[in-house]
Short mmCIF file of C-alpha atoms in Angstrom, two decimals:
data_model
loop_
_atom_site.label_atom_id
_atom_site.label_comp_id
_atom_site.label_asym_id
_atom_site.label_seq_id
_atom_site.Cartn_x
_atom_site.Cartn_y
_atom_site.Cartn_z
CA UNK U 1 19.36 0.42 64.51
CA UNK U 2 22.08 0.06 62.54
CA UNK U 3 21.22 -3.29 61.55
CA UNK U 4 17.70 -1.53 60.91
CA UNK U 5 19.02 0.84 58.58
CA UNK U 6 20.34 -2.02 56.64
CA UNK U 7 17.46 -4.25 56.56
CA UNK U 8 15.10 -0.92 55.17
CA UNK U 9 18.12 0.50 52.62
CA UNK U 10 18.33 -2.93 51.48
CA UNK U 11 14.32 -3.42 51.12
CA UNK U 12 14.03 -0.57 49.85
CA UNK U 13 17.25 -1.73 46.88
CA UNK U 14 15.25 -4.72 46.66
CA UNK U 15 11.50 -3.13 45.77
CA UNK U 16 13.70 -0.38 43.52
CA UNK U 17 14.82 -3.51 42.06
CA UNK U 18 11.19 -5.53 41.64
CA UNK U 19 10.67 -2.11 40.51
CA UNK U 20 12.56 -1.76 37.18
CA UNK U 21 11.97 -5.62 36.89
CA UNK U 22 8.15 -4.96 36.59
CA UNK U 23 8.64 -2.16 34.33
CA UNK U 24 11.25 -3.72 32.00
CA UNK U 25 8.92 -6.88 32.04
CA UNK U 26 5.99 -5.07 31.12
CA UNK U 27 8.45 -2.79 27.62
CA UNK U 28 9.13 -6.57 26.74
CA UNK U 29 5.59 -7.58 26.88
CA UNK U 30 3.67 -4.36 25.48
CA UNK U 31 7.07 -4.12 22.46
CA UNK U 32 6.52 -8.39 21.94
CA UNK U 33 2.90 -7.65 21.42
CA UNK U 34 3.20 -4.62 18.98
CA UNK U 35 6.61 -6.26 17.29
CA UNK U 36 3.86 -8.00 14.29
CA UNK U 37 2.41 -3.96 13.77
CA UNK U 38 4.61 -1.44 14.43
CA UNK U 39 8.48 -4.11 13.48
CA UNK U 40 7.45 -6.24 10.68
CA UNK U 41 3.78 -4.50 9.79
CA UNK U 42 5.36 -0.73 9.39
CA UNK U 43 9.11 -1.40 8.91
CA UNK U 44 9.71 -3.22 5.83
CA UNK U 45 13.69 -3.42 3.68
CA UNK U 46 13.90 -0.29 2.06
CA UNK U 47 12.70 -0.78 -1.58
CA UNK U 48 12.90 1.85 -4.47
CA UNK U 49 10.11 4.22 -5.50
CA UNK U 50 8.84 1.92 -8.17
CA UNK U 51 8.01 -0.95 -6.21
CA UNK U 52 6.70 1.33 -3.19
CA UNK U 53 3.84 1.86 -5.75
CA UNK U 54 5.29 5.61 -4.68
CA UNK U 55 2.79 8.67 -6.15
CA UNK U 56 3.05 12.24 -5.95
CA UNK U 57 1.39 12.70 -2.02
CA UNK U 58 -0.29 15.83 -2.76
CA UNK U 59 -2.19 14.62 -5.55
CA UNK U 60 -4.39 11.53 -4.61
CA UNK U 61 -7.75 12.26 -7.02
CA UNK U 62 -10.80 12.73 -5.03
CA UNK U 63 -12.58 10.04 -4.80
CA UNK U 64 -16.06 10.02 -2.82
CA UNK U 65 -14.99 9.80 0.99
CA UNK U 66 -12.99 13.15 -0.26
CA UNK U 67 -9.51 12.48 2.05
CA UNK U 68 -7.65 15.29 2.49
CA UNK U 69 -4.07 15.32 4.27
CA UNK U 70 -3.51 16.57 7.53
CA UNK U 71 -0.34 18.35 8.96
CA UNK U 72 3.02 16.79 9.28
CA UNK U 73 4.65 13.38 8.21
CA UNK U 74 4.27 10.29 9.95
CA UNK U 75 1.34 7.93 10.43
CA UNK U 76 -2.42 9.43 11.73
CA UNK U 77 -2.40 10.20 15.75
CA UNK U 78 -5.13 12.13 17.52
CA UNK U 79 -4.82 15.86 19.53
CA UNK U 80 -3.04 13.72 22.17
CA UNK U 81 -0.25 12.79 20.06
CA UNK U 82 -0.91 8.79 19.78
CA UNK U 83 -2.32 6.62 17.37
CA UNK U 84 -4.03 3.73 19.39
CA UNK U 85 -6.84 3.36 16.73
CA UNK U 86 -8.04 0.60 15.18
CA UNK U 87 -5.96 -0.64 12.13
CA UNK U 88 -4.99 -2.52 9.67
CA UNK U 89 -1.80 -2.98 7.59
CA UNK U 90 -0.75 -3.31 3.89
CA UNK U 91 2.33 -3.13 1.80
CA UNK U 92 0.29 -0.74 -0.80
CA UNK U 93 1.36 2.62 -2.48
CA UNK U 94 -0.84 5.34 -1.47
CA UNK U 95 -3.16 5.02 -4.64
CA UNK U 96 -3.71 1.01 -3.28
CA UNK U 97 -4.04 2.32 0.21
CA UNK U 98 -7.04 4.89 -0.84
CA UNK U 99 -8.73 2.77 -3.19
CA UNK U 100 -8.57 -0.67 -0.29
CA UNK U 101 -10.09 2.28 2.58
CA UNK U 102 -12.69 4.15 0.00
CA UNK U 103 -13.80 0.31 -0.51
CA UNK U 104 -14.85 -0.67 3.16
CA UNK U 105 -17.69 0.77 4.70
CA UNK U 106 -15.49 0.76 8.23
CA UNK U 107 -12.57 3.15 6.92
CA UNK U 108 -11.94 6.42 7.39
CA UNK U 109 -8.42 7.48 7.14
CA UNK U 110 -4.78 5.95 5.91
CA UNK U 111 -1.22 6.83 6.05
CA UNK U 112 0.95 5.50 3.42
CA UNK U 113 4.57 6.57 1.63
CA UNK U 114 6.42 5.14 4.13
CA UNK U 115 9.81 4.04 3.00
CA UNK U 116 9.53 0.73 4.68
CA UNK U 117 6.36 0.42 1.34
CA UNK U 118 3.71 -0.19 4.05
CA UNK U 119 0.20 1.37 4.87
CA UNK U 120 -1.36 1.60 7.30
CA UNK U 121 -5.52 1.43 7.20
CA UNK U 122 -7.57 2.86 9.76
CA UNK U 123 -11.28 0.42 9.75
CA UNK U 124 -12.51 -1.78 11.77
CA UNK U 125 -12.38 -4.78 9.25
CA UNK U 126 -9.73 -6.98 9.18
CA UNK U 127 -8.40 -5.32 12.42
CA UNK U 128 -4.96 -5.97 13.29
CA UNK U 129 -4.45 -3.50 16.16
CA UNK U 130 -5.83 -1.92 18.78
CA UNK U 131 -9.43 -3.93 17.11
CA UNK U 132 -11.49 -1.65 20.33
CA UNK U 133 -11.03 1.02 20.24
CA UNK U 134 -13.26 2.50 17.34
CA UNK U 135 -13.52 6.56 18.19
CA UNK U 136 -11.93 7.11 14.79
CA UNK U 137 -14.16 4.92 13.12
CA UNK U 138 -17.25 6.24 14.72
CA UNK U 139 -15.47 10.25 14.22
CA UNK U 140 -13.23 11.08 11.41
CA UNK U 141 -13.04 14.45 13.25
CA UNK U 142 -10.92 13.02 15.83
CA UNK U 143 -7.85 12.27 13.57
CA UNK U 144 -5.77 15.57 14.24
CA UNK U 145 -2.04 15.41 12.51
CA UNK U 146 0.24 13.42 11.27
CA UNK U 147 4.09 11.79 12.96
CA UNK U 148 6.29 9.55 13.22
CA UNK U 149 7.00 8.80 17.25
CA UNK U 150 5.14 6.41 18.94
CA UNK U 151 4.65 8.51 21.89
CA UNK U 152 3.78 4.73 24.34
CA UNK U 153 6.56 3.51 22.90
CA UNK U 154 9.19 6.45 23.23
CA UNK U 155 10.36 5.46 19.74
CA UNK U 156 10.31 7.68 16.67
CA UNK U 157 10.24 5.78 13.51
CA UNK U 158 12.48 7.42 10.90
CA UNK U 159 11.12 5.42 7.58
CA UNK U 160 7.62 7.50 8.50
CA UNK U 161 9.32 10.54 7.95
CA UNK U 162 7.87 10.91 4.34
CA UNK U 163 4.23 9.32 5.65
CA UNK U 164 1.52 10.99 5.24
CA UNK U 165 -2.09 10.44 6.93
CA UNK U 166 -5.17 11.11 4.95
CA UNK U 167 -8.32 11.51 6.89
CA UNK U 168 -12.51 11.41 5.60
CA UNK U 169 -13.81 14.35 5.30
CA UNK U 170 -16.94 13.40 3.79
CA UNK U 171 -19.20 13.10 6.55
CA UNK U 172 -21.69 15.24 8.52
CA UNK U 173 -24.02 15.18 12.31
CA UNK U 174 -27.29 14.00 12.22
CA UNK U 175 -29.41 17.20 12.89
CA UNK U 176 -32.38 15.58 14.85
CA UNK U 177 -32.99 12.22 16.59
CA UNK U 178 -33.48 9.11 14.18
CA UNK U 179 -35.58 6.69 15.44
CA UNK U 180 -36.06 3.13 14.50
CA UNK U 181 -37.96 2.02 11.95
CA UNK U 182 -38.12 5.21 10.09
CA UNK U 183 -36.67 5.46 6.96
CA UNK U 184 -35.63 9.37 6.51
CA UNK U 185 -32.52 11.23 8.27
CA UNK U 186 -32.43 14.62 9.28
CA UNK U 187 -28.58 15.67 8.47
CA UNK U 188 -26.80 19.67 8.72
CA UNK U 189 -24.70 18.45 5.55
CA UNK U 190 -26.74 16.46 2.55
CA UNK U 191 -24.80 18.74 -0.17
CA UNK U 192 -22.16 15.62 0.18
CA UNK U 193 -24.40 13.02 -0.86
CA UNK U 194 -26.08 11.46 -4.31
CA UNK U 195 -28.49 8.81 -5.22
CA UNK U 196 -26.82 5.80 -4.53
CA UNK U 197 -24.78 6.26 -1.85
CA UNK U 198 -24.16 5.42 0.80
CA UNK U 199 -24.49 6.95 4.59
CA UNK U 200 -23.01 4.47 7.44
CA UNK U 201 -24.56 5.82 11.28
CA UNK U 202 -23.38 3.78 13.39
CA UNK U 203 -20.38 1.10 13.44
CA UNK U 204 -23.19 -1.73 11.68
CA UNK U 205 -25.65 0.18 10.33
CA UNK U 206 -25.18 0.83 6.40
CA UNK U 207 -27.99 2.44 4.13
CA UNK U 208 -28.46 2.65 0.93
CA UNK U 209 -29.59 6.42 -0.41
CA UNK U 210 -33.01 6.77 -2.19
CA UNK U 211 -33.28 10.13 -1.78
CA UNK U 212 -31.76 13.54 -1.24
CA UNK U 213 -32.84 17.21 -0.78
CA UNK U 214 -32.15 19.69 1.39
CA UNK U 215 -30.86 18.74 5.05
CA UNK U 216 -32.77 15.24 4.37
CA UNK U 217 -31.57 12.05 3.29
CA UNK U 218 -34.22 8.83 2.51
CA UNK U 219 -32.95 5.37 3.00
CA UNK U 220 -33.91 2.22 1.09
CA UNK U 221 -34.72 0.06 4.17
CA UNK U 222 -35.96 1.11 7.95
CA UNK U 223 -33.12 1.95 10.74
CA UNK U 224 -32.54 -0.96 13.26
CA UNK U 225 -31.73 1.09 15.91
CA UNK U 226 -32.26 5.34 17.23
CA UNK U 227 -29.65 7.03 17.23
CA UNK U 228 -29.24 10.64 18.72
CA UNK U 229 -28.71 14.04 17.11
CA UNK U 230 -25.59 14.85 16.40
CA UNK U 231 -23.92 11.60 15.82
CA UNK U 232 -21.64 11.39 12.51
CA UNK U 233 -22.70 10.11 9.36
CA UNK U 234 -20.27 8.41 7.19
CA UNK U 235 -20.79 9.21 3.49
CA UNK U 236 -20.16 5.57 1.92
CA UNK U 237 -19.66 5.26 -1.57
CA UNK U 238 -20.53 2.37 -4.10
CA UNK U 239 -16.58 0.51 -5.45
CA UNK U 240 -18.23 1.92 -8.99
CA UNK U 241 -17.72 5.03 -7.92
CA UNK U 242 -14.51 5.20 -6.74
CA UNK U 243 -13.56 3.10 -9.80
CA UNK U 244 -14.88 5.67 -11.87
CA UNK U 245 -13.33 8.44 -9.62
CA UNK U 246 -9.83 6.48 -10.00
CA UNK U 247 -10.21 5.31 -13.66
CA UNK U 248 -8.27 8.49 -14.56
CA UNK U 249 -5.14 7.77 -12.40
CA UNK U 250 -4.41 4.04 -14.02
CA UNK U 251 -1.50 2.43 -12.63
CA UNK U 252 1.35 2.72 -15.18
CA UNK U 253 2.56 -0.19 -17.23
CA UNK U 254 5.29 -2.18 -15.65
CA UNK U 255 9.37 -2.33 -16.15
CA UNK U 256 9.80 -3.14 -19.63
CA UNK U 257 6.57 -2.71 -21.06
CA UNK U 258 5.77 -0.17 -23.40
CA UNK U 259 1.94 2.87 -23.56
CA UNK U 260 0.36 5.29 -21.72
CA UNK U 261 -0.75 3.15 -18.46
CA UNK U 262 -2.34 -0.26 -17.51
CA UNK U 263 -5.74 0.54 -18.68
CA UNK U 264 -5.22 1.76 -21.89
CA UNK U 265 -3.00 -1.31 -21.87
CA UNK U 266 0.89 -2.03 -22.25
CA UNK U 267 2.92 -4.29 -24.52
CA UNK U 268 6.57 -5.98 -24.26
CA UNK U 269 9.07 -3.82 -25.49
CA UNK U 270 11.52 -4.68 -28.69
CA UNK U 271 12.89 -7.94 -27.43
CA UNK U 272 10.56 -9.00 -24.82
CA UNK U 273 8.30 -11.56 -24.62
CA UNK U 274 5.13 -11.49 -22.10
CA UNK U 275 1.76 -10.06 -21.65
CA UNK U 276 -0.07 -7.27 -19.18
CA UNK U 277 -3.11 -7.66 -18.27
CA UNK U 278 -5.45 -4.69 -16.02
CA UNK U 279 -6.82 -5.61 -12.53
CA UNK U 280 -8.68 -4.15 -10.05
CA UNK U 281 -6.65 -5.16 -6.72
CA UNK U 282 -3.21 -3.73 -6.41
CA UNK U 283 -0.63 -3.37 -8.25
CA UNK U 284 -3.66 -3.45 -10.77
CA UNK U 285 -2.62 -5.80 -13.20
CA UNK U 286 -1.21 -8.96 -13.70
CA UNK U 287 2.02 -10.48 -16.03
CA UNK U 288 5.16 -8.96 -16.93
CA UNK U 289 8.26 -8.95 -19.85
CA UNK U 290 10.50 -11.09 -19.54
CA UNK U 291 14.38 -10.69 -21.94
CA UNK U 292 14.86 -12.75 -24.92
CA UNK U 293 17.74 -14.46 -24.87
CA UNK U 294 20.13 -14.30 -27.91
CA UNK U 295 19.15 -16.72 -30.68
CA UNK U 296 21.65 -19.48 -31.73
CA UNK U 297 25.13 -18.70 -34.01
CA UNK U 298 25.01 -15.56 -31.55
CA UNK U 299 26.01 -14.48 -27.89
CA UNK U 300 25.38 -11.81 -25.38
CA UNK U 301 23.38 -11.39 -22.45
CA UNK U 302 19.82 -11.07 -24.19
CA UNK U 303 18.10 -9.80 -27.33
CA UNK U 304 17.66 -6.50 -25.43
CA UNK U 305 20.99 -5.40 -24.14
CA UNK U 306 22.44 -6.40 -27.61
CA UNK U 307 23.87 -10.19 -29.27
CA UNK U 308 26.32 -10.34 -31.37
CA UNK U 309 26.90 -12.61 -34.16
CA UNK U 310 29.71 -15.38 -32.59
CA UNK U 311 33.29 -15.75 -34.31
CA UNK U 312 32.79 -16.70 -38.26
CA UNK U 313 29.31 -15.62 -38.62
CA UNK U 314 28.27 -12.32 -40.62
CA UNK U 315 25.05 -10.66 -39.45
CA UNK U 316 23.37 -8.96 -37.08
CA UNK U 317 20.76 -9.34 -34.33
CA UNK U 318 17.39 -7.02 -34.48
CA UNK U 319 14.74 -6.80 -31.22
CA UNK U 320 11.00 -6.61 -32.55
CA UNK U 321 7.82 -6.35 -31.20
CA UNK U 322 6.41 -9.37 -32.24
CA UNK U 323 7.27 -13.26 -31.74
CA UNK U 324 10.08 -14.25 -31.85
CA UNK U 325 10.85 -10.97 -30.35
CA UNK U 326 13.66 -10.82 -33.01
CA UNK U 327 15.17 -11.45 -36.38
CA UNK U 328 18.68 -12.46 -36.60
CA UNK U 329 21.06 -13.36 -39.63
CA UNK U 330 23.82 -14.71 -38.35
CA UNK U 331 24.99 -17.19 -41.21
CA UNK U 332 28.40 -18.94 -41.41
CA UNK U 333 31.21 -17.24 -43.26
CA UNK U 334 32.17 -19.60 -46.27
CA UNK U 335 35.53 -20.70 -46.67
CA UNK U 336 37.71 -18.84 -48.22
CA UNK U 337 39.73 -19.47 -51.47
CA UNK U 338 42.35 -21.54 -51.04
CA UNK U 339 40.48 -23.54 -48.06
CA UNK U 340 38.42 -25.87 -47.49
CA UNK U 341 35.83 -27.26 -45.02
CA UNK U 342 32.21 -27.06 -44.05
CA UNK U 343 33.10 -23.03 -43.36
CA UNK U 344 35.27 -20.70 -42.19
CA UNK U 345 33.84 -22.17 -38.78
CA UNK U 346 34.13 -26.27 -40.07
CA UNK U 347 37.44 -28.22 -39.39
CA UNK U 348 39.15 -29.20 -42.68
CA UNK U 349 40.51 -32.08 -43.77
CA UNK U 350 43.68 -31.34 -42.17
CA UNK U 351 42.20 -31.69 -38.90
CA UNK U 352 42.82 -27.12 -38.52
CA UNK U 353 41.07 -24.59 -37.49
CA UNK U 354 41.00 -21.34 -39.70
CA UNK U 355 44.27 -20.13 -42.16
CA UNK U 356 47.93 -21.38 -42.55
CA UNK U 357 50.07 -22.98 -45.20
CA UNK U 358 48.61 -24.45 -48.70
CA UNK U 359 50.61 -26.95 -50.62
CA UNK U 360 48.72 -29.68 -52.00
#
């Protein structure tokens, strides 16, 4: 009996050890599978607000999808406190994330403002994590709030303490069944749509709107499938509409450049050389402004920081905004009375620099 009890205890301990080992292996496997997303993708090195493109999170422009911030801080989560929905990742500021999401038919929200400078885009397009979980893509109202805690991992991501979750609010529901072959949709709220917009009513079907009337949308081509009443119908806007909405919030001029913003035009500051050209992708410009080195017969870090004429030279160096981006009057001082040589920087016939007695 004593041997049997020892055997049972040994078996129980072995079983507990195996269970713990299995749990550790599963947790390790889960972490390893998610490391590319929650590790490298969401937690980059700390960078300045300017480098991250961070903005006033409460004042995003109103673009066609009408994003609104949820309560809390962090990445987006559902009512159960978990994320776990189709998403991709991009090192973008909030404007960039919003622009990316607005131009993606399948995107229904985004989270931005993390200390690492990483944003999360909730979409089925180019998905990188939980790509089979598409509940939010079908119904953005399921995005409930923001949190920096990954419930399943039991881990808090401190760098998301400043993050904000934005969800699309420009959507409605089908007021009646829509049959395959039809070009008309009955919707609960047609006021959010305009001619030229598109409406998405499934994961694959996006239709351009040609007519809007009270409670009805007419689309350009017949529906391929049939859709039940109550299904979400999401607004999708053309890139042109998105760019118009963002036009008044153009990216500011980069370091060492002057101007109101990139769209209005930026020019390099005095003493800097280069060009800044506006683009439509983050960070919305290309080019840079580089400091000009101190010219001949002067010394210093570079022209913008200030240059001084070398010893034996008289004059000054001034930064300008036209090539060569400086003016210099540094010139050699001639040898003074009772001395001889090419200049005060030269070497006299006696082989000595500078002063001394004369008797010749």
